Short mmCIF file of C-alpha atoms in Angstrom, two decimals:
data_model
loop_
_atom_site.label_atom_id
_atom_site.label_comp_id
_atom_site.label_asym_id
_atom_site.label_seq_id
_atom_site.Cartn_x
_atom_site.Cartn_y
_atom_site.Cartn_z
CA UNK P 1 22.95 3.76 -44.78
CA UNK P 2 22.19 7.75 -44.86
CA UNK P 3 23.33 9.89 -47.88
CA UNK P 4 25.43 13.02 -45.25
CA UNK P 5 25.33 15.07 -48.50
CA UNK P 6 27.03 15.28 -51.67
CA UNK P 7 28.73 18.69 -52.09
CA UNK P 8 29.73 20.10 -55.47
CA UNK P 9 33.12 21.85 -54.97
CA UNK P 10 33.41 22.84 -58.43
CA UNK P 11 31.93 21.72 -61.35
CA UNK P 12 35.05 18.73 -62.33
CA UNK P 13 34.65 17.93 -58.33
CA UNK P 14 32.77 16.63 -55.94
CA UNK P 15 32.74 15.94 -51.45
CA UNK P 16 30.58 13.59 -50.21
CA UNK P 17 29.84 11.43 -46.62
CA UNK P 18 28.01 8.66 -46.25
CA UNK P 19 26.89 7.61 -42.45
CA UNK P 20 27.17 3.82 -42.19
CA UNK P 21 24.21 1.65 -40.73
CA UNK P 22 25.07 -1.49 -39.28
CA UNK P 23 22.33 -2.83 -41.76
CA UNK P 24 24.72 -2.43 -44.90
CA UNK P 25 25.45 -5.60 -46.59
CA UNK P 26 28.51 -5.76 -49.48
CA UNK P 27 26.21 -7.67 -51.98
CA UNK P 28 24.65 -4.74 -52.13
CA UNK P 29 27.68 -1.66 -52.85
CA UNK P 30 30.80 -4.20 -54.01
CA UNK P 31 30.93 -6.02 -57.03
CA UNK P 32 31.40 -9.50 -57.78
CA UNK P 33 35.12 -10.33 -57.23
CA UNK P 34 35.22 -7.41 -54.14
CA UNK P 35 32.85 -9.45 -52.41
CA UNK P 36 34.63 -11.96 -52.81
CA UNK P 37 37.29 -10.63 -51.43
CA UNK P 38 35.82 -8.79 -48.54
CA UNK P 39 34.09 -12.03 -47.09
CA UNK P 40 38.06 -12.39 -44.89
CA UNK P 41 38.00 -8.87 -43.51
CA UNK P 42 36.69 -7.08 -40.93
CA UNK P 43 32.64 -6.68 -40.53
CA UNK P 44 33.66 -3.29 -40.16
CA UNK P 45 36.36 -3.16 -43.19
CA UNK P 46 33.53 -5.21 -44.91
CA UNK P 47 31.03 -1.98 -44.38
CA UNK P 48 33.35 0.59 -44.62
CA UNK P 49 34.09 -0.20 -48.63
CA UNK P 50 30.29 -0.93 -49.25
CA UNK P 51 30.34 2.47 -47.70
CA UNK P 52 32.92 4.03 -49.93
CA UNK P 53 30.85 1.98 -53.49
CA UNK P 54 27.91 3.25 -52.92
CA UNK P 55 28.72 6.97 -51.95
CA UNK P 56 30.83 7.06 -54.85
CA UNK P 57 28.06 5.63 -57.29
CA UNK P 58 25.56 8.44 -55.99
CA UNK P 59 28.25 10.88 -56.99
CA UNK P 60 30.18 9.38 -60.02
CA UNK P 61 25.71 8.36 -61.30
CA UNK P 62 27.87 4.32 -62.75
CA UNK P 63 27.74 1.13 -61.06
CA UNK P 64 30.22 -0.16 -63.64
CA UNK P 65 33.84 0.43 -62.13
CA UNK P 66 36.06 -1.19 -59.43
CA UNK P 67 38.38 1.18 -56.71
CA UNK P 68 42.15 -0.82 -57.48
CA UNK P 69 45.38 1.34 -56.08
CA UNK P 70 49.33 1.65 -56.59
CA UNK P 71 51.39 0.66 -55.05
CA UNK P 72 52.09 3.88 -52.72
CA UNK P 73 47.36 2.81 -51.73
CA UNK P 74 46.61 5.66 -53.77
CA UNK P 75 43.05 4.36 -54.65
CA UNK P 76 42.59 5.24 -58.39
CA UNK P 77 38.76 3.69 -60.13
CA UNK P 78 38.59 1.37 -63.15
CA UNK P 79 36.14 1.09 -66.01
CA UNK P 80 36.31 -2.08 -67.64
CA UNK P 81 39.66 -3.12 -66.49
CA UNK P 82 40.96 0.19 -67.31
CA UNK P 83 41.53 3.24 -65.87
CA UNK P 84 39.44 6.14 -65.58
CA UNK P 85 40.18 10.00 -65.52
CA UNK P 86 38.27 9.92 -62.16
CA UNK P 87 40.84 11.48 -59.08
CA UNK P 88 39.94 10.02 -56.20
CA UNK P 89 40.54 9.98 -52.53
CA UNK P 90 38.66 8.04 -49.53
CA UNK P 91 39.16 8.45 -45.67
CA UNK P 92 37.06 6.86 -42.95
CA UNK P 93 36.82 6.86 -39.38
CA UNK P 94 33.98 5.99 -36.56
CA UNK P 95 30.69 5.73 -38.71
CA UNK P 96 31.29 7.67 -41.38
CA UNK P 97 33.17 7.87 -44.50
CA UNK P 98 34.38 10.24 -47.62
CA UNK P 99 35.15 10.35 -50.49
CA UNK P 100 36.54 13.51 -52.93
CA UNK P 101 36.51 12.64 -56.48
CA UNK P 102 38.06 14.94 -59.84
CA UNK P 103 37.77 15.06 -62.88
CA UNK P 104 40.74 17.31 -63.63
CA UNK P 105 42.40 17.84 -59.97
CA UNK P 106 44.56 15.74 -57.68
CA UNK P 107 42.35 15.39 -55.04
CA UNK P 108 42.66 14.46 -51.36
CA UNK P 109 40.07 14.16 -47.75
CA UNK P 110 40.42 13.16 -44.07
CA UNK P 111 38.72 12.75 -41.88
CA UNK P 112 38.48 12.30 -37.91
CA UNK P 113 35.85 11.09 -35.14
CA UNK P 114 36.31 13.95 -31.60
CA UNK P 115 37.82 12.86 -29.59
CA UNK P 116 40.56 13.79 -26.78
CA UNK P 117 43.66 11.36 -27.55
CA UNK P 118 44.66 13.33 -29.61
CA UNK P 119 46.00 15.72 -26.86
CA UNK P 120 48.29 12.93 -25.75
CA UNK P 121 50.24 12.19 -29.42
CA UNK P 122 50.04 15.79 -30.68
CA UNK P 123 54.14 15.31 -30.07
CA UNK P 124 54.47 13.04 -32.45
CA UNK P 125 52.50 15.11 -35.43
CA UNK P 126 53.40 19.26 -34.64
CA UNK P 127 56.49 20.66 -35.49
CA UNK P 128 58.08 22.83 -32.70
CA UNK P 129 56.91 26.05 -34.79
CA UNK P 130 53.93 24.82 -35.15
CA UNK P 131 53.11 24.44 -31.86
CA UNK P 132 54.64 27.57 -31.29
CA UNK P 133 51.49 28.98 -32.97
CA UNK P 134 48.72 26.53 -31.19
CA UNK P 135 50.01 28.10 -27.80
CA UNK P 136 49.02 31.63 -28.74
CA UNK P 137 45.12 29.94 -28.45
CA UNK P 138 43.60 27.20 -26.78
CA UNK P 139 45.16 24.19 -28.09
CA UNK P 140 41.07 22.58 -28.34
CA UNK P 141 40.85 18.26 -29.22
CA UNK P 142 39.24 20.91 -32.24
CA UNK P 143 43.28 22.47 -33.15
CA UNK P 144 44.64 19.71 -32.11
CA UNK P 145 42.80 17.87 -34.91
CA UNK P 146 42.95 20.16 -37.83
CA UNK P 147 46.93 20.05 -37.81
CA UNK P 148 46.52 16.21 -37.32
CA UNK P 149 43.96 16.14 -40.68
CA UNK P 150 45.86 19.14 -42.67
CA UNK P 151 48.54 16.69 -42.66
CA UNK P 152 47.52 13.69 -43.33
CA UNK P 153 45.41 14.91 -46.15
CA UNK P 154 48.33 16.52 -47.45
CA UNK P 155 50.07 12.90 -47.35
CA UNK P 156 48.16 11.72 -49.51
CA UNK P 157 48.13 14.70 -52.21
CA UNK P 158 51.59 13.96 -51.98
CA UNK P 159 51.35 9.81 -51.65
CA UNK P 160 54.92 9.24 -54.16
CA UNK P 161 57.09 11.54 -51.84
CA UNK P 162 56.82 9.72 -48.37
CA UNK P 163 55.69 12.67 -46.30
CA UNK P 164 57.21 12.32 -42.96
CA UNK P 165 54.97 14.68 -40.41
CA UNK P 166 58.37 16.87 -40.28
CA UNK P 167 58.23 17.61 -43.38
CA UNK P 168 54.64 19.39 -43.32
CA UNK P 169 54.69 23.42 -41.40
CA UNK P 170 50.45 24.34 -41.25
CA UNK P 171 49.97 27.40 -40.93
CA UNK P 172 48.62 29.84 -37.84
CA UNK P 173 44.77 29.02 -38.58
CA UNK P 174 43.89 31.32 -35.60
CA UNK P 175 40.12 31.38 -35.18
CA UNK P 176 37.96 28.09 -35.71
CA UNK P 177 34.93 27.82 -37.92
CA UNK P 178 32.71 25.66 -38.90
CA UNK P 179 33.50 26.22 -41.87
CA UNK P 180 37.07 27.21 -43.40
CA UNK P 181 40.28 27.14 -44.83
CA UNK P 182 44.89 27.95 -44.05
CA UNK P 183 47.60 26.90 -45.85
CA UNK P 184 49.80 23.77 -45.19
CA UNK P 185 52.95 23.67 -47.20
CA UNK P 186 55.30 20.55 -48.42
CA UNK P 187 58.90 21.97 -47.19
CA UNK P 188 59.95 19.05 -50.15
CA UNK P 189 59.14 21.01 -52.14
CA UNK P 190 58.10 24.07 -51.27
CA UNK P 191 54.60 23.24 -52.00
CA UNK P 192 51.62 25.88 -50.31
CA UNK P 193 48.87 23.81 -50.56
CA UNK P 194 44.87 25.15 -49.56
CA UNK P 195 43.58 22.88 -46.95
CA UNK P 196 39.80 23.73 -46.77
CA UNK P 197 37.84 22.06 -43.24
CA UNK P 198 34.08 21.37 -42.03
CA UNK P 199 33.49 20.46 -38.72
CA UNK P 200 30.66 19.07 -36.78
CA UNK P 201 29.43 18.12 -33.78
CA UNK P 202 31.87 14.71 -33.92
CA UNK P 203 33.41 14.90 -36.92
CA UNK P 204 36.44 17.09 -38.22
CA UNK P 205 36.93 16.63 -42.79
CA UNK P 206 39.65 18.41 -43.76
CA UNK P 207 40.42 18.65 -48.28
CA UNK P 208 42.03 19.74 -51.22
CA UNK P 209 42.97 19.35 -54.63
CA UNK P 210 45.62 19.81 -56.87
CA UNK P 211 46.54 20.77 -60.20
#
C-alpha cells in the first residue's frame, strides 16, 4: 500500500489519502478484536478497514486506538476503552480510502472514483434550483460528482439530523479547478458550510470542518 499524501489543513486538522494494495493484510494494521470481526467480512471490506487504520497510525502517530461508531454511524476513536478528543470522518471508493482527523473541530470527508454513472442518477440528488445552476455550464461528470460529494460530506457532518438531498443546497460552483471551494447550505438550520475540493484524473474528494 502506498501513501498518496497527508496534508495539514491547519495546526489541529489533517487530511489523508491512501491507495490500497491488494497484498495488505488486516493483521498488519488492525487491533486483534477488529481482525476477528473482519474475518467474517469480504476481502474488499478487510482491505478498506486495514487501510484506514494504517493511514490513521501515520496521521495521529499512535497505534493504541480503536475506531468505533455512534448509533448514527458516525465514527470516533477510542483509546483504552474511552472516547478520545479526535474527531474523524472516513470515506472510501474504488481502490482508495480517505480520512480527515481533528482535535478541535467536527470534520467530514467524501471521496468518489470518477464515473459517468453520476449522470444517470443526477435527478436523485440535485434540487431544481441546482439543476438551473448546472445548466449554465456544461454538465460534466466532474461537476455532478462535486455536487454529489458535497452533499455526502454535509450529510456526514450533520449525521444526527438525517438530512435529505433536498435539505441541502450547493452554491453555484463556476469554473472548476484542480483545487477549490464552494458553499453548501443545510436548509434545516440555514447553516452554510465551506466545502473544499481536490480533483485528479481518477478522484473527486471533498472535505469540510466546523466548530
